[in-house]
Tab-separated table of C-alpha atoms and ligand atoms in Angstrom:
chain	number	residue	atom	x	y	z
U	1	MET	CA	1.366	5.416	-24.004
U	2	LYS	CA	1.083	3.069	-21.105
U	3	LYS	CA	1.114	-0.640	-21.997
U	4	LEU	CA	0.391	-2.430	-18.760
U	5	GLU	CA	-2.230	-5.157	-18.541
U	6	ASN	CA	-1.011	-6.303	-15.140
U	7	LEU	CA	1.930	-5.714	-12.819
U	8	ASP	CA	4.281	-8.320	-14.357
U	9	LYS	CA	6.363	-5.878	-16.400
U	10	ILE	CA	6.724	-3.531	-13.430
U	11	VAL	CA	7.747	-6.350	-11.072
U	12	ASN	CA	10.358	-7.590	-13.576
U	13	LEU	CA	11.750	-4.150	-14.291
U	14	CYS	CA	11.971	-3.435	-10.558
U	15	LYS	CA	13.883	-6.640	-9.920
U	16	ASN	CA	16.211	-6.337	-12.922
U	17	ARG	CA	17.039	-2.657	-12.608
U	18	GLY	CA	17.376	-2.465	-8.834
U	19	PHE	CA	14.178	-0.728	-7.792
U	20	ILE	CA	12.629	-3.427	-5.588
U	21	PHE	CA	13.626	-6.997	-4.697
U	22	GLN	CA	11.778	-9.822	-2.973
U	23	GLY	CA	12.480	-9.624	0.796
U	24	SER	CA	14.990	-12.245	2.130
U	25	GLU	CA	15.291	-13.553	-1.428
U	26	ILE	CA	18.320	-15.820	-0.906
U	27	TYR	CA	16.295	-17.755	1.689
U	28	GLY	CA	13.436	-18.292	-0.713
U	29	GLY	CA	11.794	-15.004	0.212
U	30	MET	CA	9.423	-13.966	2.961
U	31	GLY	CA	5.881	-13.607	1.659
U	32	ASN	CA	4.843	-10.066	0.846
U	33	THR	CA	7.924	-8.328	2.101
U	34	TRP	CA	9.954	-6.246	-0.329
U	35	ASP	CA	13.377	-4.621	-0.181
U	36	TYR	CA	14.095	-1.383	-1.993
U	37	GLY	CA	17.301	-1.552	-4.040
U	38	PRO	CA	19.718	1.219	-5.053
U	39	ILE	CA	17.353	2.817	-7.595
U	40	GLY	CA	14.148	2.223	-5.632
U	41	VAL	CA	15.445	3.792	-2.435
U	42	GLU	CA	16.277	6.993	-4.326
U	43	LEU	CA	12.811	7.098	-5.874
U	44	LYS	CA	11.107	6.482	-2.552
U	45	ASN	CA	13.256	9.018	-0.688
U	46	ASN	CA	12.507	11.639	-3.342
U	47	ILE	CA	8.773	10.993	-2.967
U	48	LYS	CA	9.059	11.329	0.819
U	49	LYS	CA	11.061	14.544	0.413
U	50	ALA	CA	8.427	15.969	-1.955
U	51	TRP	CA	5.661	15.099	0.535
U	52	TRP	CA	7.531	16.638	3.469
U	53	LYS	CA	8.204	19.763	1.421
U	54	MET	CA	4.504	20.261	0.656
U	55	PHE	CA	3.076	19.214	4.035
U	56	VAL	CA	5.702	20.595	6.432
U	57	GLN	CA	8.258	22.880	4.804
U	58	GLN	CA	5.838	24.906	2.709
U	59	ALA	CA	2.911	24.751	5.133
U	60	ASP	CA	3.037	27.716	7.541
U	61	ASN	CA	1.486	25.898	10.441
U	62	SER	CA	2.656	22.326	10.237
U	63	TYR	CA	5.233	20.468	12.327
U	64	GLY	CA	6.937	17.112	11.894
U	65	VAL	CA	7.457	14.308	14.406
U	66	ASP	CA	9.173	10.935	14.293
U	67	ALA	CA	7.491	8.884	17.002
U	68	ALA	CA	8.420	5.431	18.304
U	69	ILE	CA	6.979	2.416	16.493
U	70	LEU	CA	6.367	0.652	19.801
U	71	MET	CA	3.822	2.519	21.877
U	72	ASN	CA	2.122	2.020	25.224
U	73	SER	CA	-0.624	-0.575	24.667
U	74	ARG	CA	-3.211	1.799	26.122
U	75	VAL	CA	-2.756	3.894	22.969
U	76	TRP	CA	-4.379	1.082	20.956
U	77	ASP	CA	-7.193	0.720	23.480
U	78	ALA	CA	-7.894	4.442	23.155
U	79	SER	CA	-7.682	4.450	19.365
U	80	GLY	CA	-10.059	1.502	19.102
U	81	HIS	CA	-7.529	-0.767	17.377
U	82	THR	CA	-7.493	-3.409	20.143
U	83	ALA	CA	-11.248	-3.848	19.963
U	84	SER	CA	-12.025	-3.376	16.322
U	85	PHE	CA	-9.104	-3.112	13.914
U	86	SER	CA	-10.112	-6.194	12.009
U	87	ASP	CA	-11.041	-7.544	8.602
U	88	PRO	CA	-13.769	-10.115	7.840
U	89	LYS	CA	-11.886	-13.372	7.261
U	90	MET	CA	-13.108	-16.764	6.150
U	91	ASP	CA	-11.247	-20.018	5.532
U	92	CYS	CA	-11.713	-22.340	2.584
U	93	ARG	CA	-12.640	-25.755	4.063
U	94	ASN	CA	-11.287	-27.518	1.008
U	95	CYS	CA	-7.757	-26.074	0.598
U	96	LYS	CA	-7.430	-24.337	4.008
U	97	THR	CA	-6.462	-20.950	2.565
U	98	ARG	CA	-7.642	-17.776	4.286
U	99	HIS	CA	-9.503	-14.975	2.499
U	100	ARG	CA	-11.075	-11.588	3.090
U	101	ALA	CA	-14.788	-11.894	2.440
U	102	ASP	CA	-15.128	-8.297	1.223
U	103	ASN	CA	-12.267	-8.777	-1.262
U	104	LEU	CA	-13.844	-11.961	-2.669
U	105	ILE	CA	-17.087	-10.073	-3.253
U	106	GLU	CA	-15.327	-7.063	-4.789
U	107	GLU	CA	-13.381	-9.295	-7.203
U	108	TYR	CA	-16.551	-11.182	-8.148
U	109	ASN	CA	-18.449	-7.931	-8.721
U	110	LYS	CA	-15.627	-6.490	-10.823
U	111	LYS	CA	-15.683	-9.578	-13.072
U	112	HIS	CA	-19.459	-9.396	-13.439
U	113	GLY	CA	-19.677	-5.645	-14.020
U	114	ILE	CA	-21.558	-4.996	-10.759
U	115	GLU	CA	-20.525	-1.476	-9.803
U	116	ASP	CA	-23.037	0.042	-7.441
U	117	MET	CA	-22.812	-2.356	-4.503
U	118	LYS	CA	-21.660	-0.909	-1.160
U	119	VAL	CA	-19.539	-3.803	0.118
U	120	ASP	CA	-18.046	-1.621	2.902
U	121	ALA	CA	-21.494	-1.261	4.391
U	122	MET	CA	-22.396	-4.986	4.441
U	123	SER	CA	-22.606	-6.959	7.674
U	124	LYS	CA	-20.761	-10.295	8.072
U	125	GLU	CA	-24.049	-12.159	7.628
U	126	GLU	CA	-24.926	-10.250	4.454
U	127	MET	CA	-21.494	-10.955	2.982
U	128	TYR	CA	-21.722	-14.671	3.775
U	129	LYS	CA	-25.199	-14.915	2.244
U	130	TYR	CA	-24.048	-13.121	-0.926
U	131	ILE	CA	-21.032	-15.423	-1.293
U	132	VAL	CA	-23.134	-18.564	-0.915
U	133	GLU	CA	-26.000	-17.352	-3.132
U	134	ASN	CA	-23.602	-16.395	-5.910
U	135	GLN	CA	-21.386	-19.442	-5.389
U	136	ILE	CA	-18.282	-17.216	-5.242
U	137	LYS	CA	-15.284	-19.499	-5.544
U	138	CYS	CA	-12.065	-19.790	-3.571
U	139	PRO	CA	-9.366	-18.145	-5.747
U	140	ASN	CA	-6.975	-20.944	-4.785
U	141	CYS	CA	-8.962	-24.168	-5.396
U	142	GLY	CA	-12.149	-23.056	-7.143
U	143	LYS	CA	-14.545	-24.558	-4.555
U	144	CYS	CA	-17.236	-22.579	-2.715
U	145	ASP	CA	-17.009	-24.129	0.738
U	146	PHE	CA	-16.117	-21.490	3.299
U	147	THR	CA	-16.267	-21.303	7.084
U	148	GLU	CA	-18.406	-18.555	8.578
U	149	ILE	CA	-16.931	-15.050	8.574
U	150	LYS	CA	-15.002	-13.964	11.666
U	151	ASN	CA	-13.281	-10.722	12.538
U	152	PHE	CA	-9.487	-10.998	12.400
U	153	ASN	CA	-7.427	-8.375	14.253
U	154	LEU	CA	-4.678	-7.033	12.010
U	155	MET	CA	-2.227	-5.849	14.650
U	156	PHE	CA	1.103	-7.681	14.964
U	157	SER	CA	1.862	-8.337	18.605
U	158	THR	CA	5.177	-8.992	20.265
U	159	LYS	CA	6.372	-9.240	23.842
U	160	ARG	CA	8.501	-6.999	25.974
U	161	GLY	CA	10.236	-8.060	29.143
U	162	VAL	CA	13.488	-9.617	30.233
U	163	THR	CA	12.146	-12.832	31.709
U	164	GLU	CA	9.752	-15.320	30.161
U	165	ASP	CA	7.233	-14.972	32.966
U	166	ASN	CA	7.228	-11.190	33.051
U	167	GLN	CA	6.159	-10.234	29.608
U	168	ASP	CA	3.780	-7.606	28.385
U	169	ILE	CA	2.152	-7.828	25.001
U	170	ILE	CA	2.929	-4.824	22.864
U	171	TYR	CA	2.033	-4.061	19.259
U	172	LEU	CA	3.880	-2.921	16.176
U	173	ARG	CA	1.962	0.224	15.257
U	174	PRO	CA	-0.643	-0.400	12.542
U	175	GLU	CA	-0.663	3.299	11.595
U	176	THR	CA	1.596	6.268	12.226
U	177	ALA	CA	-1.335	8.541	13.114
U	178	GLN	CA	-1.343	7.729	16.831
U	179	GLY	CA	2.232	9.067	17.151
U	180	GLU	CA	0.818	12.398	16.038
U	181	PHE	CA	-2.174	12.350	18.403
U	182	VAL	CA	-0.189	11.384	21.497
U	183	ASN	CA	2.235	14.249	20.782
U	184	PHE	CA	-0.474	16.866	20.302
U	185	LEU	CA	0.252	18.521	23.663
U	186	ASN	CA	4.047	18.275	23.271
U	187	VAL	CA	4.065	19.835	19.824
U	188	GLN	CA	1.585	22.551	20.745
U	189	ARG	CA	3.500	23.507	23.914
U	190	SER	CA	7.024	23.340	22.462
U	191	THR	CA	6.247	25.231	19.244
U	192	ARG	CA	3.590	27.527	20.772
U	193	ALA	CA	1.409	26.544	17.806
U	194	LYS	CA	-2.045	28.091	17.595
U	195	VAL	CA	-5.036	26.134	16.343
U	196	PRO	CA	-5.387	25.528	13.434
U	197	PHE	CA	-2.101	23.666	13.033
U	198	GLY	CA	-0.890	20.339	11.708
U	199	ILE	CA	1.371	17.462	12.738
U	200	ALA	CA	3.028	15.289	10.090
U	201	GLN	CA	4.891	12.035	10.227
U	202	ILE	CA	6.447	9.544	7.810
U	203	GLY	CA	7.178	6.078	9.126
U	204	LYS	CA	6.682	2.343	9.102
U	205	ALA	CA	3.381	0.675	9.925
U	206	PHE	CA	2.627	-3.044	10.206
U	207	ARG	CA	-0.559	-5.001	9.502
U	208	ASN	CA	-1.116	-8.728	9.522
U	209	GLU	CA	-3.108	-8.517	6.278
U	210	ILE	CA	-5.195	-11.573	5.441
U	211	THR	CA	-4.707	-11.185	1.716
U	212	PRO	CA	-1.683	-9.070	0.958
U	213	GLY	CA	-0.623	-8.871	-2.659
U	214	ASN	CA	-0.324	-7.011	-5.922
U	215	PHE	CA	3.383	-6.425	-5.344
U	216	ILE	CA	3.842	-3.426	-2.998
U	217	PHE	CA	0.156	-2.406	-3.131
U	218	ARG	CA	-0.833	-4.249	0.043
U	219	THR	CA	1.946	-5.558	2.272
U	220	ILE	CA	2.363	-6.455	5.898
U	221	GLU	CA	5.064	-3.810	6.480
U	222	PHE	CA	4.789	-0.450	4.747
U	223	GLU	CA	5.421	3.239	5.156
U	224	GLN	CA	2.749	5.837	5.693
U	225	MET	CA	2.868	9.596	5.246
U	226	GLU	CA	0.199	11.013	7.541
U	227	HIS	CA	-0.891	14.494	8.460
U	228	GLN	CA	-3.349	15.566	11.180
U	229	PHE	CA	-4.753	19.063	10.968
U	230	PHE	CA	-6.264	20.313	14.241
U	231	CYS	CA	-8.969	22.937	13.946
U	232	LYS	CA	-12.181	24.295	15.453
U	233	GLU	CA	-15.257	22.167	14.916
U	234	GLU	CA	-16.987	24.802	12.768
U	235	ASP	CA	-13.964	24.954	10.413
U	236	GLY	CA	-13.849	21.175	9.883
U	237	GLU	CA	-15.719	21.119	6.591
U	238	LYS	CA	-13.620	23.946	5.129
U	239	TYR	CA	-10.318	22.240	5.980
U	240	TYR	CA	-11.608	18.825	4.895
U	241	ASN	CA	-12.223	20.312	1.432
U	242	GLU	CA	-8.841	22.070	1.465
U	243	TYR	CA	-7.045	18.822	2.295
U	244	LYS	CA	-8.922	17.002	-0.466
U	245	GLN	CA	-7.536	19.561	-2.913
U	246	LYS	CA	-4.065	19.438	-1.391
U	247	ALA	CA	-3.972	15.647	-1.585
U	248	TRP	CA	-4.995	15.834	-5.244
U	249	GLU	CA	-2.326	18.465	-5.950
U	250	PHE	CA	0.314	16.321	-4.323
U	251	ALA	CA	-0.671	13.222	-6.329
U	252	THR	CA	-0.459	15.132	-9.614
U	253	SER	CA	2.768	16.892	-8.571
U	254	VAL	CA	4.609	13.563	-8.406
U	255	GLY	CA	3.507	12.789	-11.942
U	256	LEU	CA	0.148	10.982	-11.621
U	257	SER	CA	-2.183	11.977	-14.423
U	258	ALA	CA	-5.522	13.502	-13.373
U	259	GLU	CA	-7.208	11.053	-15.777
U	260	HIS	CA	-6.015	8.193	-13.590
U	261	LEU	CA	-7.225	9.736	-10.323
U	262	ARG	CA	-10.691	10.102	-8.823
U	263	PHE	CA	-12.333	10.887	-5.498
U	264	LYS	CA	-14.482	8.201	-3.915
U	265	ASP	CA	-16.635	8.994	-0.868
U	266	HIS	CA	-16.754	6.255	1.769
U	267	ASP	CA	-19.988	4.238	1.701
U	268	LYS	CA	-19.947	3.754	5.440
U	269	LEU	CA	-18.710	6.356	7.921
U	270	ALA	CA	-17.273	5.464	11.325
U	271	HIS	CA	-19.617	6.679	14.079
U	272	TYR	CA	-17.305	9.596	14.954
U	273	ALA	CA	-16.451	10.639	11.374
U	274	LYS	CA	-18.185	13.596	9.763
U	275	ALA	CA	-16.852	12.943	6.254
U	276	ALA	CA	-14.416	10.543	4.606
U	277	CYS	CA	-13.198	9.895	1.100
U	278	ASP	CA	-10.336	8.280	-0.765
U	279	ILE	CA	-8.405	9.302	-3.790
U	280	GLN	CA	-8.285	6.250	-6.027
U	281	TYR	CA	-5.715	5.561	-8.731
U	282	LEU	CA	-6.302	3.503	-11.857
U	283	PHE	CA	-3.737	0.735	-11.249
U	284	PRO	CA	-3.352	-2.003	-13.917
U	285	MET	CA	-5.611	-4.169	-11.706
U	286	GLY	CA	-8.318	-1.457	-11.620
U	287	TRP	CA	-9.335	1.549	-9.519
U	288	ASN	CA	-7.972	1.239	-5.989
U	289	GLU	CA	-7.431	3.400	-2.933
U	290	LEU	CA	-4.306	5.529	-2.968
U	291	ASN	CA	-4.968	7.708	0.075
U	292	GLY	CA	-7.680	8.715	2.506
U	293	ILE	CA	-8.947	12.073	3.804
U	294	HIS	CA	-11.137	12.039	6.921
U	295	ASN	CA	-12.904	14.551	9.102
U	296	ARG	CA	-12.466	12.664	12.391
U	297	SER	CA	-14.156	15.274	14.633
U	298	ASP	CA	-12.655	15.521	18.166
U	299	TRP	CA	-12.791	11.738	18.556
U	300	ASP	CA	-9.066	10.907	18.678
U	301	LEU	CA	-8.017	13.640	21.102
U	302	SER	CA	-11.091	13.043	23.281
U	303	ARG	CA	-10.334	9.322	23.497
U	304	HIS	CA	-6.713	10.008	24.481
U	305	GLN	CA	-7.953	12.481	27.051
U	306	GLU	CA	-10.263	9.821	28.470
U	307	PHE	CA	-7.690	6.975	28.487
U	308	SER	CA	-4.584	8.928	29.546
U	309	GLY	CA	-6.278	11.294	31.974
U	310	LYS	CA	-4.414	14.229	30.364
U	311	SER	CA	-6.509	17.204	29.359
U	312	MET	CA	-6.496	17.843	25.602
U	313	LEU	CA	-8.334	21.129	25.981
U	314	TYR	CA	-6.944	23.957	23.935
U	315	LEU	CA	-7.272	27.480	25.281
U	316	ASP	CA	-7.852	30.001	22.525
U	317	PRO	CA	-5.601	32.958	23.452
U	318	ILE	CA	-7.893	35.491	21.793
U	319	THR	CA	-11.396	34.328	22.702
U	320	ASN	CA	-10.462	32.424	25.904
U	321	GLU	CA	-12.610	29.580	24.615
U	322	LYS	CA	-11.590	26.082	25.758
U	323	TYR	CA	-12.228	23.119	23.481
U	324	VAL	CA	-10.848	19.794	22.241
U	325	PRO	CA	-9.781	20.449	18.633
U	326	ASN	CA	-11.255	18.532	15.705
U	327	ASP	CA	-8.964	16.674	13.323
U	328	ILE	CA	-8.737	16.435	9.536
U	329	GLU	CA	-6.566	13.458	8.641
U	330	TYR	CA	-4.770	12.905	5.351
U	331	SER	CA	-3.048	9.559	5.039
U	332	ILE	CA	-1.174	8.029	2.126
U	333	GLY	CA	0.840	4.828	1.823
U	334	CYS	CA	4.286	5.705	0.501
U	335	ASP	CA	4.855	2.276	-1.065
U	336	ARG	CA	1.423	2.336	-2.692
U	337	LEU	CA	2.285	5.734	-4.127
U	338	VAL	CA	5.632	4.374	-5.384
U	339	LEU	CA	3.663	1.664	-7.221
U	340	ALA	CA	1.312	4.230	-8.774
U	341	VAL	CA	4.284	6.373	-9.831
U	342	LEU	CA	6.013	3.343	-11.396
U	343	CYS	CA	2.871	2.366	-13.326
U	344	GLU	CA	2.283	5.930	-14.502
U	345	ALA	CA	5.893	6.429	-15.613
U	346	TYR	CA	6.196	3.150	-17.525
U	347	ASP	CA	6.190	3.387	-21.290
U	348	GLU	CA	7.273	1.363	-24.310
U	349	GLU	CA	8.098	3.424	-27.357
U	350	GLU	CA	8.681	2.290	-30.923
U	351	LEU	CA	11.835	3.908	-32.272
U	352	GLU	CA	12.611	4.883	-35.854
U	353	ASP	CA	15.034	1.966	-36.245
U	354	GLY	CA	12.212	-0.470	-35.376
U	355	GLU	CA	13.491	-1.144	-31.862
U	356	THR	CA	11.423	-0.597	-28.742
U	357	ARG	CA	12.659	1.337	-25.765
U	358	VAL	CA	11.284	1.011	-22.242
U	359	VAL	CA	11.347	4.412	-20.612
U	360	MET	CA	10.274	5.592	-17.181
U	361	HIS	CA	8.936	9.143	-17.515
U	362	PHE	CA	9.400	10.123	-13.864
U	363	ALA	CA	8.856	13.753	-12.906
U	364	PRO	CA	12.457	15.061	-12.730
U	365	HIS	CA	12.315	15.928	-9.006
U	366	ILE	CA	11.500	12.324	-8.071
U	367	ALA	CA	13.718	10.570	-10.654
U	368	PRO	CA	16.268	8.330	-8.860
U	369	TYR	CA	19.279	9.731	-10.738
U	370	LYS	CA	19.140	13.202	-12.210
U	371	VAL	CA	22.028	12.772	-14.602
U	372	ALA	CA	24.253	10.059	-16.070
U	373	VAL	CA	27.778	10.751	-17.309
U	374	LEU	CA	28.774	8.610	-20.286
U	375	PRO	CA	32.149	8.735	-22.054
U	376	LEU	CA	31.689	7.989	-25.757
U	377	GLN	CA	34.776	5.762	-25.637
U	378	LYS	CA	36.821	4.295	-22.823
U	379	ASN	CA	39.808	6.514	-23.570
U	380	LEU	CA	37.656	9.504	-22.600
U	381	SER	CA	36.959	8.127	-19.147
U	382	GLU	CA	39.448	10.329	-17.293
U	383	LYS	CA	37.702	13.501	-18.457
U	384	ALA	CA	34.288	11.889	-17.934
U	385	LYS	CA	35.114	10.963	-14.341
U	386	GLU	CA	36.207	14.526	-13.681
U	387	VAL	CA	32.793	15.784	-14.888
U	388	TYR	CA	31.008	13.063	-12.888
U	389	LYS	CA	32.834	14.048	-9.677
U	390	ARG	CA	31.888	17.652	-10.240
U	391	LEU	CA	28.199	16.874	-10.830
U	392	GLN	CA	27.991	14.619	-7.765
U	393	ALA	CA	28.366	17.704	-5.565
U	394	ASN	CA	24.931	18.932	-6.669
U	395	PHE	CA	23.041	16.026	-8.205
U	396	MET	CA	22.412	12.350	-7.664
U	397	ALA	CA	24.551	11.253	-10.608
U	398	THR	CA	25.614	7.945	-12.119
U	399	TYR	CA	28.488	6.932	-14.368
U	400	ASP	CA	28.514	4.253	-17.065
U	401	GLU	CA	31.212	3.333	-19.585
U	402	ALA	CA	30.189	-0.268	-20.380
U	403	GLY	CA	28.707	-1.135	-23.779
U	404	SER	CA	27.648	0.898	-26.794
U	405	ILE	CA	26.323	4.409	-26.204
U	406	GLY	CA	22.904	3.286	-27.483
U	407	LYS	CA	22.730	0.514	-24.889
U	408	ARG	CA	23.753	2.915	-22.157
U	409	TYR	CA	21.011	5.367	-23.141
U	410	ARG	CA	18.504	2.474	-22.964
U	411	ARG	CA	19.712	1.565	-19.462
U	412	GLU	CA	19.244	5.149	-18.270
U	413	ASP	CA	15.795	5.326	-19.926
U	414	GLU	CA	14.738	2.222	-17.996
U	415	ILE	CA	15.577	3.814	-14.653
U	416	GLY	CA	14.171	7.183	-15.728
U	417	THR	CA	17.337	9.322	-15.667
U	418	PRO	CA	16.185	12.649	-17.155
U	419	TYR	CA	19.559	13.689	-18.622
U	420	CYS	CA	22.626	11.933	-20.040
U	421	VAL	CA	25.814	13.952	-20.425
U	422	THR	CA	28.049	12.448	-23.109
U	423	ILE	CA	31.755	13.172	-23.126
U	424	ASP	CA	33.218	13.003	-26.657
U	425	PHE	CA	36.326	14.222	-28.465
U	426	ASP	CA	34.885	17.738	-28.698
U	427	THR	CA	34.959	17.780	-24.896
U	428	LEU	CA	38.752	17.586	-25.029
U	429	GLU	CA	39.159	19.887	-28.001
U	430	LYS	CA	36.397	22.481	-27.564
U	431	GLY	CA	35.287	22.002	-23.941
U	432	THR	CA	31.713	21.000	-24.918
U	433	VAL	CA	29.465	18.063	-23.979
U	434	THR	CA	26.188	16.791	-25.409
U	435	VAL	CA	23.180	16.543	-23.103
U	436	ARG	CA	20.431	14.111	-24.097
U	437	ASP	CA	16.868	14.581	-22.873
U	438	ARG	CA	15.227	11.299	-21.761
U	439	ASP	CA	11.743	12.116	-23.054
U	440	THR	CA	12.455	13.807	-26.402
U	441	MET	CA	15.823	12.058	-26.998
U	442	LYS	CA	16.988	15.413	-28.427
U	443	GLN	CA	20.568	16.452	-27.773
U	444	ASP	CA	21.994	19.872	-26.950
U	445	THR	CA	25.644	20.770	-27.185
U	446	ILE	CA	26.716	23.001	-24.308
U	447	LYS	CA	29.913	24.189	-22.644
U	448	ILE	CA	31.209	22.100	-19.745
U	449	ASP	CA	30.894	25.050	-17.370
U	450	GLU	CA	27.222	25.419	-18.204
U	451	ILE	CA	26.123	21.874	-17.257
U	452	GLU	CA	25.050	22.702	-13.691
U	453	GLN	CA	23.009	25.713	-14.757
U	454	TYR	CA	21.480	23.725	-17.622
U	455	LEU	CA	20.420	20.929	-15.265
U	456	PHE	CA	19.257	23.175	-12.405
U	457	SER	CA	16.940	25.124	-14.688
U	458	ARG	CA	15.364	21.957	-16.093
U	459	LEU	CA	15.205	19.791	-12.983
U	460	THR	CA	13.382	22.325	-10.868
U	461	LYS	CA	10.644	23.004	-13.442
X	501	GAP	N1	-4.531	6.620	9.926
X	501	GAP	C1	-5.484	6.248	8.925
X	501	GAP	C2	-5.113	5.039	8.214
X	501	GAP	O1	-4.152	4.350	8.526
X	501	GAP	P1	-5.849	3.532	6.222
X	501	GAP	O2	-6.862	3.790	5.130
X	501	GAP	O3	-5.957	2.286	6.975
X	501	GAP	O4	-5.955	4.793	7.165
X	501	GAP	C3	-3.982	4.822	4.966
X	501	GAP	O5	-4.409	3.643	5.593
X	501	GAP	C4	-3.186	4.540	3.706
X	501	GAP	O6	-2.115	3.625	4.004
X	501	GAP	C5	-3.997	3.841	2.607
X	501	GAP	O7	-4.708	4.763	1.832
X	501	GAP	C6	-2.900	3.143	1.820
X	501	GAP	O8	-2.304	4.037	0.921
X	501	GAP	C7	-1.893	2.773	2.886
X	501	GAP	N2	-2.024	1.365	3.314
X	501	GAP	C8	-2.926	0.851	4.182
X	501	GAP	N3	-2.728	-0.469	4.358
X	501	GAP	C9	-1.669	-0.801	3.570
X	501	GAP	C10	-0.975	-2.032	3.311
X	501	GAP	N4	-1.299	-3.160	3.906
X	501	GAP	N5	0.069	-2.012	2.443
X	501	GAP	C11	0.433	-0.847	1.842
X	501	GAP	N6	-0.189	0.328	2.055
X	501	GAP	C12	-1.223	0.367	2.898
């Protein structure tokens, strides 16, 4: 049973057990940046591997790219980010802090049980009026004295050039998607892909968020896993529905319970979009967006055609039809998914001896370590290290000989290691080991030579 009222326990566990640390911590930190530690990087890499497997490896018609973070600035003109990638910001006149107007309203509504309001669809003027009429307070100082709402562009800019007076402004990409669109022709030509086909990418994105927060939920630097599926216009609805199902399947495959997931249609569609929805997850702070699925029509490729002057027309080899393909986008924040997975896995269990154990019930394929090797006593460490070396060839394994065996089991439970292999005196005498299951805490005695087979059959379930 999950026992999380907020994110405090997750943040502490992540810091103490090496999942995630505050960025630049020894310098007092750098607001809303986070560093993945030895356990966290394994978890995150396993999630990325699982995504790639489903969206590239096991998809017949999908291809990966790894595009540059820095792109020609015209890309952002074409995508619309230069003109309108902004959030409605307002400043508190009293304490000078900056806030997102829509977030203030959403928080206020949540507290007052107002559920049916379409904040996405409100204009700046409507939001301002609502804030003033309801005397919504600044979360920092408690006053309601805000400046008018202005649009704030979220792109981080930097400069390129070797001399001070010859510098061009360039942007850190705010989404990975454009790397997929600008490579549409390259991928199609080099792979001889036929529409419908997809392009996938995992990579960093950067946004100068006005109100980042909730640990790794909303940060200024994060990783996205994005997939564009190019199809004929008349097939758009079919593939939009397929990708909704696929996104759901992926979320549950990494361990998220269906009870904590729901679809939410967008209240307001962009002018080019034919359909858009999110999958939301029930985080400790409430239902929030986990990923988005959009039917973006032919808008992105048409805009790049217009701005780059390169034809994006696809020639159907069977019908000889020429058209700009439509796009179904599926986009998920990897770090946000890591947070959901951490919250879902967290559990505190009362044991028979009255103690409580914290255990992370990760799905085995995404667990940071698959197996821990633990000698019952220090004088068994030579044999234990031999077993550990052997297991390292096939599994991400860890070794621990410090402290009582009970304490060591607790440590492995806290980082979600599915199996602990204990080396005892029977290992020397009879060639057997005991294997403890993280979730049931039951132990099996098996022959040393059978460990790999035992683990393979359970880890790939
Ligand atoms: N290409 C479409 C796109 O970028 P988005 O809804 O802005 O759409 C997609 O972002 C996903 O990226 C979100 O559903 C979320 O999981 C993640 N994401 C967006 N902004 C984020 C942030 N500041 N920090 C962490 N994750 C973020």
